[in-house]
Short mmCIF file of C-alpha atoms and ligand atoms in Angstrom, two decimals:
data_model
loop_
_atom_site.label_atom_id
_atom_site.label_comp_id
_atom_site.label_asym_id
_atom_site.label_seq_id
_atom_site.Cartn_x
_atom_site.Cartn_y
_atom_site.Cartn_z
CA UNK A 1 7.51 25.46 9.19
CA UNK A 2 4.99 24.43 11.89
CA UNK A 3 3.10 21.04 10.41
CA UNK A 4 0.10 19.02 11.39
CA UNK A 5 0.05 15.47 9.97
CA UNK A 6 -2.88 13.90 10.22
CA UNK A 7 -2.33 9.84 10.28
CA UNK A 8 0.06 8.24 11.71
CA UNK A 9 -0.02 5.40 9.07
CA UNK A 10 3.54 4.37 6.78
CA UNK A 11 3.44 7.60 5.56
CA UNK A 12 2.12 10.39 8.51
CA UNK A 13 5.17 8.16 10.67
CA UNK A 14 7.76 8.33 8.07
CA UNK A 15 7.22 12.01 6.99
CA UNK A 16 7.28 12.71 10.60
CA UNK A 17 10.64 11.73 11.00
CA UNK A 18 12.17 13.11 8.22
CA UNK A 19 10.76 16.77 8.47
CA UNK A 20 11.64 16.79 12.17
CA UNK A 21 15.33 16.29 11.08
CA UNK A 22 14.92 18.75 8.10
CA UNK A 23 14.27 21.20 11.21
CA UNK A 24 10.28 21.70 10.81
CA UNK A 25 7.90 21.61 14.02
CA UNK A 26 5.92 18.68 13.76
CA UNK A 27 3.03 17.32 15.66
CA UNK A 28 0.99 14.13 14.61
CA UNK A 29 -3.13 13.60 15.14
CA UNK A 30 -3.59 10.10 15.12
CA UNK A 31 -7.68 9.22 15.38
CA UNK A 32 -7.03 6.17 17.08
CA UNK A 33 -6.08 5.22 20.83
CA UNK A 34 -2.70 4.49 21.49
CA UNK A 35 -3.22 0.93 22.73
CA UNK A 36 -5.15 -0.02 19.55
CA UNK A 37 -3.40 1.70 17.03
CA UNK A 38 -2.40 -0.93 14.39
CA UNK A 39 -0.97 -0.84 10.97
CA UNK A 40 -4.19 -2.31 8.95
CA UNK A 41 -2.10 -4.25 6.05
CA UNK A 42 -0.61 -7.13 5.43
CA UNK A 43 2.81 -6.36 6.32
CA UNK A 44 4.45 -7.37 2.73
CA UNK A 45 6.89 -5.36 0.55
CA UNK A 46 10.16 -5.10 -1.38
CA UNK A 47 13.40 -5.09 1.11
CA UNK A 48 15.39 -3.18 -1.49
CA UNK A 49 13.38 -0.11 -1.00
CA UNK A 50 12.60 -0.21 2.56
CA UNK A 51 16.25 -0.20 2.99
CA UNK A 52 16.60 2.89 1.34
CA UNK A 53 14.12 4.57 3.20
CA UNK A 54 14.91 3.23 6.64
CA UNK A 55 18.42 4.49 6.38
CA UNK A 56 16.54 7.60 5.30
CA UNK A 57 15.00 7.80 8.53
CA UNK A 58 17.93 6.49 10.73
CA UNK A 59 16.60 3.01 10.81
CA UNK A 60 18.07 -0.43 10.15
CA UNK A 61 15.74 -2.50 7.75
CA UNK A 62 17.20 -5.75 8.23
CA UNK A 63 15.97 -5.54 12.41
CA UNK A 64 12.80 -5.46 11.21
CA UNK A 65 12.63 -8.32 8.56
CA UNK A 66 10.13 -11.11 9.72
CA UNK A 67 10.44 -13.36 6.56
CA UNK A 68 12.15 -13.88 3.45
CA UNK A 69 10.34 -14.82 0.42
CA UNK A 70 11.51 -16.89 -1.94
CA UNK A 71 8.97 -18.36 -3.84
CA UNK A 72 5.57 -17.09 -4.39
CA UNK A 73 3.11 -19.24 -5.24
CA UNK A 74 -0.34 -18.13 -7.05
CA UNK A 75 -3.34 -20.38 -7.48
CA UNK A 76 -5.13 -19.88 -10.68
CA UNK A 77 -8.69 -20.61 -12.03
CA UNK A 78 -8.85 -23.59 -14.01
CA UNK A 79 -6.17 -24.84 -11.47
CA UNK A 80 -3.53 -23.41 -12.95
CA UNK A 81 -0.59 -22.72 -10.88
CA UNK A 82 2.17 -19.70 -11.50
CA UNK A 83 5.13 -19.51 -9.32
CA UNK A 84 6.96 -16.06 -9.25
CA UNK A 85 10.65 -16.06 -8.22
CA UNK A 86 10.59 -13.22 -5.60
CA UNK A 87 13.78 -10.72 -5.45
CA UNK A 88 13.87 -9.27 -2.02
CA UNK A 89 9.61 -9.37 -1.06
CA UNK A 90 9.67 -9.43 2.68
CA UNK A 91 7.31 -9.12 5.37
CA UNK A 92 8.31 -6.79 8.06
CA UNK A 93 7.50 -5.59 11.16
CA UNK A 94 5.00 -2.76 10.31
CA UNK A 95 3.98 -1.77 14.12
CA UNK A 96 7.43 -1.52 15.43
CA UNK A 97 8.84 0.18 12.15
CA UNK A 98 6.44 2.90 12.20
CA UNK A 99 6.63 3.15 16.07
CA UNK A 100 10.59 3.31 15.83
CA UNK A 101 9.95 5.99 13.47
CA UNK A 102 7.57 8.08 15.30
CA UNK A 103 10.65 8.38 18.55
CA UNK A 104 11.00 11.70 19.74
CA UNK A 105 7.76 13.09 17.77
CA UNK A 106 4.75 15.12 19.16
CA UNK A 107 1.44 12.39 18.58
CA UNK A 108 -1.99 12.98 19.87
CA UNK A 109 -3.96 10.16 19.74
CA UNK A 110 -7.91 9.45 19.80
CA UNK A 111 -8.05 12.37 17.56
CA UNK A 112 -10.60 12.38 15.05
CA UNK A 113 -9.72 15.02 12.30
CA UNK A 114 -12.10 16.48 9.82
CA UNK A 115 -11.50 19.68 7.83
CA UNK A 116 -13.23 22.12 10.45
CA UNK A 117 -10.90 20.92 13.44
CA UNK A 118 -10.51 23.88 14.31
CA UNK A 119 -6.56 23.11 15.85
CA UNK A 120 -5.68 22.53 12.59
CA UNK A 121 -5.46 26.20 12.01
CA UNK A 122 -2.68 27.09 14.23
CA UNK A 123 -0.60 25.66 11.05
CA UNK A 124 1.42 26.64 8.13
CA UNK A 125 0.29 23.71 6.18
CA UNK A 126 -1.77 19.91 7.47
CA UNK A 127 -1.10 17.16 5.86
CA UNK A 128 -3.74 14.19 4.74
CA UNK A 129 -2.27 11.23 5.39
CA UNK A 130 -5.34 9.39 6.65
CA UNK A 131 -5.03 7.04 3.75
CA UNK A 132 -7.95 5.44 2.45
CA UNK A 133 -10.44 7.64 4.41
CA UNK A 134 -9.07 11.01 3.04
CA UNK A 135 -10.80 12.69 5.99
CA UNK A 136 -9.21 16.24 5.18
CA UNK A 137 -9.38 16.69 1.31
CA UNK A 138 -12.54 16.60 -0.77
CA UNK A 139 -13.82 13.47 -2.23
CA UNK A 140 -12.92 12.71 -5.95
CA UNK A 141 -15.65 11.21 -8.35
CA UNK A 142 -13.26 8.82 -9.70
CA UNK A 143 -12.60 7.14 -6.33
CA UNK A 144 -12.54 3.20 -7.15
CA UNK A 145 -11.70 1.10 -3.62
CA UNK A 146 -11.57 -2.53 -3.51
CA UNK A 147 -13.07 -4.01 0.28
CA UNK A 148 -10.73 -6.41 2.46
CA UNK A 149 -10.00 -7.73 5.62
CA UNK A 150 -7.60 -10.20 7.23
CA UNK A 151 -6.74 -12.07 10.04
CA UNK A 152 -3.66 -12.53 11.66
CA UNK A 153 -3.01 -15.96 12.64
CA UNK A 154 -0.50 -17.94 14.57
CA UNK A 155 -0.01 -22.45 14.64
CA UNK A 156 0.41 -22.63 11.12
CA UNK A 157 3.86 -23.70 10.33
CA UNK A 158 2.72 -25.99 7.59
CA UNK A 159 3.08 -23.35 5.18
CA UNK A 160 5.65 -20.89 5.22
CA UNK A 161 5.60 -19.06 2.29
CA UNK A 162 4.05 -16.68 -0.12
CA UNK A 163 1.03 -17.65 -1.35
CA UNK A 164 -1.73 -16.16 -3.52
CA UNK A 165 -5.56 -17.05 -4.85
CA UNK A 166 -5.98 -14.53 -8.13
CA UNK A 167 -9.87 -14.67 -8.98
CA UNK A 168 -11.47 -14.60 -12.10
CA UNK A 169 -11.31 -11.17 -13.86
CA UNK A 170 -8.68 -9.62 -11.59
CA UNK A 171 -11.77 -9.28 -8.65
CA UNK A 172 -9.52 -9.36 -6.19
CA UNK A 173 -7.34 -11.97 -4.42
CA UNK A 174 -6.57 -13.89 -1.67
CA UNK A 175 -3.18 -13.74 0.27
CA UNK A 176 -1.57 -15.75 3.25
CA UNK A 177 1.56 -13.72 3.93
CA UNK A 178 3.57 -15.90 6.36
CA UNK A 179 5.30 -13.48 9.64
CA UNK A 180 7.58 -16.36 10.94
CA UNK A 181 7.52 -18.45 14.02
CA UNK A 182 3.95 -20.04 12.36
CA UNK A 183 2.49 -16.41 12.49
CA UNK A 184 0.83 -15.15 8.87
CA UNK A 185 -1.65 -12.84 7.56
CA UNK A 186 -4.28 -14.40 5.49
CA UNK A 187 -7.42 -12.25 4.48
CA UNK A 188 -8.52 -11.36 0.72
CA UNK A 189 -9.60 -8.04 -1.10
CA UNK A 190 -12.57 -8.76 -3.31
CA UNK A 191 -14.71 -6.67 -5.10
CA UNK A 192 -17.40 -8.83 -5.03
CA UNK A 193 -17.03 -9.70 -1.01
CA UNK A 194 -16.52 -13.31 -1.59
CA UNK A 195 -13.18 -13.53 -0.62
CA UNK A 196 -12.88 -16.71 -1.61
CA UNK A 197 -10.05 -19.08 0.26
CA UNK A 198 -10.59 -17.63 3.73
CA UNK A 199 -12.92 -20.16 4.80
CA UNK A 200 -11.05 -22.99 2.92
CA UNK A 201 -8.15 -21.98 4.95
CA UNK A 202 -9.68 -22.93 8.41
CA UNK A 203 -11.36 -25.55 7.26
CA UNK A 204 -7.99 -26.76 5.90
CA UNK A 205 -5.56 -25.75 8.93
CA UNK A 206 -8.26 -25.78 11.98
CA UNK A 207 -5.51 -25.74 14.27
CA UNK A 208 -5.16 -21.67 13.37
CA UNK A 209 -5.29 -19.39 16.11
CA UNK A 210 -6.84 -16.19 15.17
CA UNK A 211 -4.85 -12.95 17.18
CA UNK A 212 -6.70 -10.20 15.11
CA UNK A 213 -9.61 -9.70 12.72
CA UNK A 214 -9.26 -6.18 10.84
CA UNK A 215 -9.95 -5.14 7.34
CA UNK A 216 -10.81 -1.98 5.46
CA UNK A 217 -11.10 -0.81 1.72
CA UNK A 218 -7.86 -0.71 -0.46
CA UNK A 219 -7.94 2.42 -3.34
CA UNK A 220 -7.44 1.62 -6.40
CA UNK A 221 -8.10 4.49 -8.01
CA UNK A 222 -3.82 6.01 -9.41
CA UNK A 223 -3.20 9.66 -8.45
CA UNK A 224 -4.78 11.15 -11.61
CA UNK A 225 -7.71 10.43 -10.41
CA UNK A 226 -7.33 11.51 -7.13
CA UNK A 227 -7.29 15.17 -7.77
CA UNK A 228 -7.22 17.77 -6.18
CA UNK A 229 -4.07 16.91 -3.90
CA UNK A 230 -4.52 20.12 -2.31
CA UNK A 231 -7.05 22.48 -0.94
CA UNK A 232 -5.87 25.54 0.90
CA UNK A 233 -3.67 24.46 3.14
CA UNK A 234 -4.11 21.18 3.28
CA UNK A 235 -2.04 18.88 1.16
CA UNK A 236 -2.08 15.03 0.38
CA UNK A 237 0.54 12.56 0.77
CA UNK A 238 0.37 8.73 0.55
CA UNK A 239 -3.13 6.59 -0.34
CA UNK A 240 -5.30 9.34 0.42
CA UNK A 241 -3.97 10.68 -2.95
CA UNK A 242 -3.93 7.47 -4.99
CA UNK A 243 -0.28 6.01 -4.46
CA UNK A 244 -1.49 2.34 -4.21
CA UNK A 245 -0.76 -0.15 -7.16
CA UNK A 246 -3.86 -1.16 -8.52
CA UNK A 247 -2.88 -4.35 -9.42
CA UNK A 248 -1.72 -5.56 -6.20
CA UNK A 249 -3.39 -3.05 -3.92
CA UNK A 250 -0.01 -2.28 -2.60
CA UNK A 251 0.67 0.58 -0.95
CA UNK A 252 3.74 1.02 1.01
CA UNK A 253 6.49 1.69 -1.25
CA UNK A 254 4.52 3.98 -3.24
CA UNK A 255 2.75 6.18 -0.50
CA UNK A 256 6.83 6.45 0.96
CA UNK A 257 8.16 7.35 -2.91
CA UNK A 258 5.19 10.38 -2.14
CA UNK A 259 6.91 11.14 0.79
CA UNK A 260 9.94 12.06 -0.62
CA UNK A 261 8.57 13.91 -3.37
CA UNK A 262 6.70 15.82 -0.77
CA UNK A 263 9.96 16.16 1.39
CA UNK A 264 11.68 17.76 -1.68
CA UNK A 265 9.33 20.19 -3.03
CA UNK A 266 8.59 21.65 0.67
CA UNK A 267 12.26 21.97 1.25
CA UNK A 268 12.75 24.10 -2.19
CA UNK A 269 11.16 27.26 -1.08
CA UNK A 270 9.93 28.97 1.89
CA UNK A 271 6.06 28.38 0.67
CA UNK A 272 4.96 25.30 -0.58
CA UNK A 273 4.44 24.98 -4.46
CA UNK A 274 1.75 22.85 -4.90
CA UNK A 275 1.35 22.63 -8.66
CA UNK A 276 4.77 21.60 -8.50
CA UNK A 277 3.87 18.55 -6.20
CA UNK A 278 1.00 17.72 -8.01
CA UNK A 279 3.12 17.49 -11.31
CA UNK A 280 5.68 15.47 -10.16
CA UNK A 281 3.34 13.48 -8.39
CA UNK A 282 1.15 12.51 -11.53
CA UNK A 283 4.26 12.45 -13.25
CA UNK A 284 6.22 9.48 -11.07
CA UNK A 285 2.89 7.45 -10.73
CA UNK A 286 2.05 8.45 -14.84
CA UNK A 287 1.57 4.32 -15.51
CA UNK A 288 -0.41 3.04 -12.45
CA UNK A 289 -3.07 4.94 -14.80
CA UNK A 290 -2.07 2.67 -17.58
CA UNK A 291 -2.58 -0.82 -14.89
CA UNK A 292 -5.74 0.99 -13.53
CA UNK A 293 -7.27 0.96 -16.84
CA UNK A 294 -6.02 -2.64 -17.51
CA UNK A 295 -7.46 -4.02 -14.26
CA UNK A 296 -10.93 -2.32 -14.99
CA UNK A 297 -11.08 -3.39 -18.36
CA UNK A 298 -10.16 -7.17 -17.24
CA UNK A 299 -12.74 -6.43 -14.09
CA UNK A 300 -15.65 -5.80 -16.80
CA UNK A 301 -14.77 -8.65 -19.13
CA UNK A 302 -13.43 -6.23 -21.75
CA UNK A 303 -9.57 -6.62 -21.81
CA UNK A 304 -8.11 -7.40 -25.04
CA UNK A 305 -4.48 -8.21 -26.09
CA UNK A 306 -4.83 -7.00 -28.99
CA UNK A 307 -7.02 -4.01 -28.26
CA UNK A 308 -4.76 -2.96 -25.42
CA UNK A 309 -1.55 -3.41 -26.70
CA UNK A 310 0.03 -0.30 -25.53
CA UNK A 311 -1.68 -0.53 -22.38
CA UNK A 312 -0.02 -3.71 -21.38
CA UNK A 313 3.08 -2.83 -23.10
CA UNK A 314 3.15 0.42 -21.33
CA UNK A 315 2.51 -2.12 -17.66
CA UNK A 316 5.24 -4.81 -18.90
CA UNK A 317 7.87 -2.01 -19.63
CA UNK A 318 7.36 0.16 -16.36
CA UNK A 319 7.23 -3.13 -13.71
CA UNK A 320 10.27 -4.21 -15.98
CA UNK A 321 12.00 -0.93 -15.39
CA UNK A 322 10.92 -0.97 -11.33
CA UNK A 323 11.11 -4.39 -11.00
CA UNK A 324 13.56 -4.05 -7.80
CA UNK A 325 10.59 -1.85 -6.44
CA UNK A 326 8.14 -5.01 -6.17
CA UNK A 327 10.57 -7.43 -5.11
CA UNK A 328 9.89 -10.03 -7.68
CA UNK A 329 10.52 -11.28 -11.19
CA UNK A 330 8.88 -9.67 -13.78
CA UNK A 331 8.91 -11.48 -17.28
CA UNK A 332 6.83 -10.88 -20.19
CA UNK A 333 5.23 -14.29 -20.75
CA UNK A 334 4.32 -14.97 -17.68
CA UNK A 335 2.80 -11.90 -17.14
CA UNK A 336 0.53 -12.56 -20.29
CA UNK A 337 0.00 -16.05 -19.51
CA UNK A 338 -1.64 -14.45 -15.62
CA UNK A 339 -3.87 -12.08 -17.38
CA UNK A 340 -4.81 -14.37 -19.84
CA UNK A 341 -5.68 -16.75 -16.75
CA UNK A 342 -7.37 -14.62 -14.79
C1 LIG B 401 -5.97 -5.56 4.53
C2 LIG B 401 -4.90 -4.76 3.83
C3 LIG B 401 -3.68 -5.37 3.52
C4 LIG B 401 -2.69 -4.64 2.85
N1 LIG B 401 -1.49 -5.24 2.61
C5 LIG B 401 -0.49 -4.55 2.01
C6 LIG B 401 0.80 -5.13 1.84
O1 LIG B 401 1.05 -6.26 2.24
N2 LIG B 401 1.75 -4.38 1.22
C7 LIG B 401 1.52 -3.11 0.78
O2 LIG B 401 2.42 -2.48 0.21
N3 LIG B 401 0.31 -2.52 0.97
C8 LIG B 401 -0.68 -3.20 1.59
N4 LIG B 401 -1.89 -2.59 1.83
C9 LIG B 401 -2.05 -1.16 1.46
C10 LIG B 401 -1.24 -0.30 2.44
O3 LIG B 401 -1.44 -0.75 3.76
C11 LIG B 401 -1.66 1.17 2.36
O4 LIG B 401 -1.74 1.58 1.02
C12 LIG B 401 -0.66 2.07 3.10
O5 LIG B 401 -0.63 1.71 4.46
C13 LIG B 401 -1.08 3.53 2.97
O6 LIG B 401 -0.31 4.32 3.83
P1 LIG B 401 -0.87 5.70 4.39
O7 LIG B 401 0.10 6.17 5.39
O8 LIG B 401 -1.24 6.56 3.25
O9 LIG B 401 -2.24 5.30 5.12
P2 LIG B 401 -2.45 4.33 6.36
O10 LIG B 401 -1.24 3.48 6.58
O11 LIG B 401 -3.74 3.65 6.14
O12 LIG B 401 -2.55 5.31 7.60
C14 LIG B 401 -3.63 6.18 7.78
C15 LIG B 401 -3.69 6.57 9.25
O13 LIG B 401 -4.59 7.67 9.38
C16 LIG B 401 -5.41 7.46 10.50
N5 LIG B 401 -6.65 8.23 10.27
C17 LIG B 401 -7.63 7.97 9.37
N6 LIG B 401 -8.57 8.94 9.40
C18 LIG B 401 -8.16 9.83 10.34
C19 LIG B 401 -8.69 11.06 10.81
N7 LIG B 401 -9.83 11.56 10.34
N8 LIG B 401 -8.04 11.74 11.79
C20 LIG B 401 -6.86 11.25 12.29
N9 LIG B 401 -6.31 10.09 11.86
C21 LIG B 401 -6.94 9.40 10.89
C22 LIG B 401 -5.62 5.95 10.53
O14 LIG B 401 -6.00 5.50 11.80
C23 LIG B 401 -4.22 5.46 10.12
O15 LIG B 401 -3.38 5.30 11.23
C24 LIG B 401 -2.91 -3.28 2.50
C25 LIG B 401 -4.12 -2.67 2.83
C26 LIG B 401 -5.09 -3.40 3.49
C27 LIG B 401 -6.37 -2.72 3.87
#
């Protein structure tokens, strides 16, 4: 089939590569220029399933690694302090990973898509992987997005490892995510634009050297409420349909497990069945719903343990199940005694 991605984010990159080797003719519209395109995140994510999808693509994972977690440790209000035991969170090199994937693929940069570019009609089907911004699909009333922003910052080797600020009714957070060689990226998503600890943090390491200042909104908002995936022929794939979890506001591994759904259903037949991808989309990502609904409830003060049994039952039992996926620990208590915390 002859494709138009749209984004050349974690997921426009990696679909790229895959449906070029599955024999398809793709070409990538990136809207920004090639010197300043940048992967706007904070670089962190389970090595047990990039792995997977790197030797998917032909890559090696472990060339990419930048640092090993071992620890992560979360401040608390009330100074309380949780410490999760990470298996296999890593921070990677995002820019070269997605470059490395995009080798030997059609991209046209500085090009600003919206659903009446007219190019986009020399193609079978365009894909929306503009992420957050959704530029090709119509908006959806239950879009919930959290705003952030980061810096990247080098001459801190003090601290070199994970290390998280949860705020008061699950608002939002502040991370420093270290890179290596005294290189991290600290910033915080808060719903309330506080973003509490990023001040603290050059007040409290004024040696930092800031590289980079960039920051956008993070959805929330699972892929049940981020219907329609589709509108003629224009489907989405990655954030711009909801595959972020709403806990964390992490996005990578889920946006790639969309790629491969994606991948699957378009190789099945010689059109594209999109109820199909919509069902096995809602269907894989069925609990972030469940979290969603947890973190807006403990948002507007009304989470209960009792209440919202199943709810949190229905979050404890799926991380449980995925726990290689996030690439740390998850345990029951301590996942009561953070929401009780927060
Ligand atoms: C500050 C921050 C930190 C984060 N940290 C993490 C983290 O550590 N770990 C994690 O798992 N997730 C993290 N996330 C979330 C994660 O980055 C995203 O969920 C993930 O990148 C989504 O992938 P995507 O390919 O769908 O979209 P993106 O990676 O956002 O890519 C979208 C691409 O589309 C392009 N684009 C947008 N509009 C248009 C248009 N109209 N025409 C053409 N191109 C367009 C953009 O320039 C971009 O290149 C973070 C997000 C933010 C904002």
């Amino acid at each position: 089939m002859k494709l138009a991605i749209v984004g050349a984010g974690v997921a426009g990159s990696y679909l790229g590569n895959r449906l070029k080797d599955d024999g398809h003719q793709i070409e990538i519209f990136e809207s920004s220029k090639k010197e300043s395109h940048w992967p706007v995140c904070a670089w962190g994510a389970s090595k047990n399933m990039l792995e997977t999808f790197s030797k998917n693509a032909g890559l090696n994972f472990d060339v990419y690694v930048l640092h090993q977690g071992k620890k992560l440790r979360m401040d608390l209000p009330h100074e309380k302090i949780e410490y999760l035991d990470l298996k296999g969170l890593v921070t990677y090199d995002k820019y070269h990973w997605e470059q490395d994937l995009c080798q030997g693929l059609k991209i046209n940069y500085g090009f600003h898509c919206n659903p009446v570019s007219d190019f986009l009609s020399n193609f079978d089907y365009v894909i929306d992987c503009t992420g957050f911004h959704r530029s090709l699909l119509p908006r959806s009333a239950q879009d919930f997005i959290i705003p952030s922003y980061e810096f990247l910052v080098e001459n801190v080797s003090e601290i070199d490892e994970f290390y998280v600020i949860g705020y008061k009714g699950a608002r939002g957070y502040f991370w420093f995510f270290p890179l290596g060689d005294g290189r991290a990226y600290m910033g915080a998503g808060d719903i309330d634009r506080n973003y509490y600890g990023i001040s603290e943090f050059f007040k409290k390491y004024p040696q930092a050297k800031i590289l980079k200042k960039i920051g956008r909104p993070i959805r929330l908002s699972p892929p049940k409420r981020m219907l329609p995936f589709h509108n003629d022929n224009i489907i989405g794939v990655g954030e711009s349909i909801g595959c972020v979890f709403p806990l964390l506001g992490e996005g990578i591994i889920p946006s790639l497990i969309c790629c491969d759904i994606f991948i699957d259903v378009l190789n099945k037949d010689s059109t594209f069945d999109a109820g199909l991808y919509e069902k096995r989309v809602i269907k894989k990502f069925g609990y972030y719903d469940d979290v969603y609904r947890i973190v807006r409830l403990k948002m507007d003060g009304k989470l209960n343990s009792i209440k919202h049994f199943k709810l949190l039952m229905s979050m404890y039992r799926n991380m449980k199940r995925e726990e290689k996926r996030f690439g740390f620990g998850i345990d029951f208590d301590q996942m009561n005694r953070l929401l009780k915390a927060l």
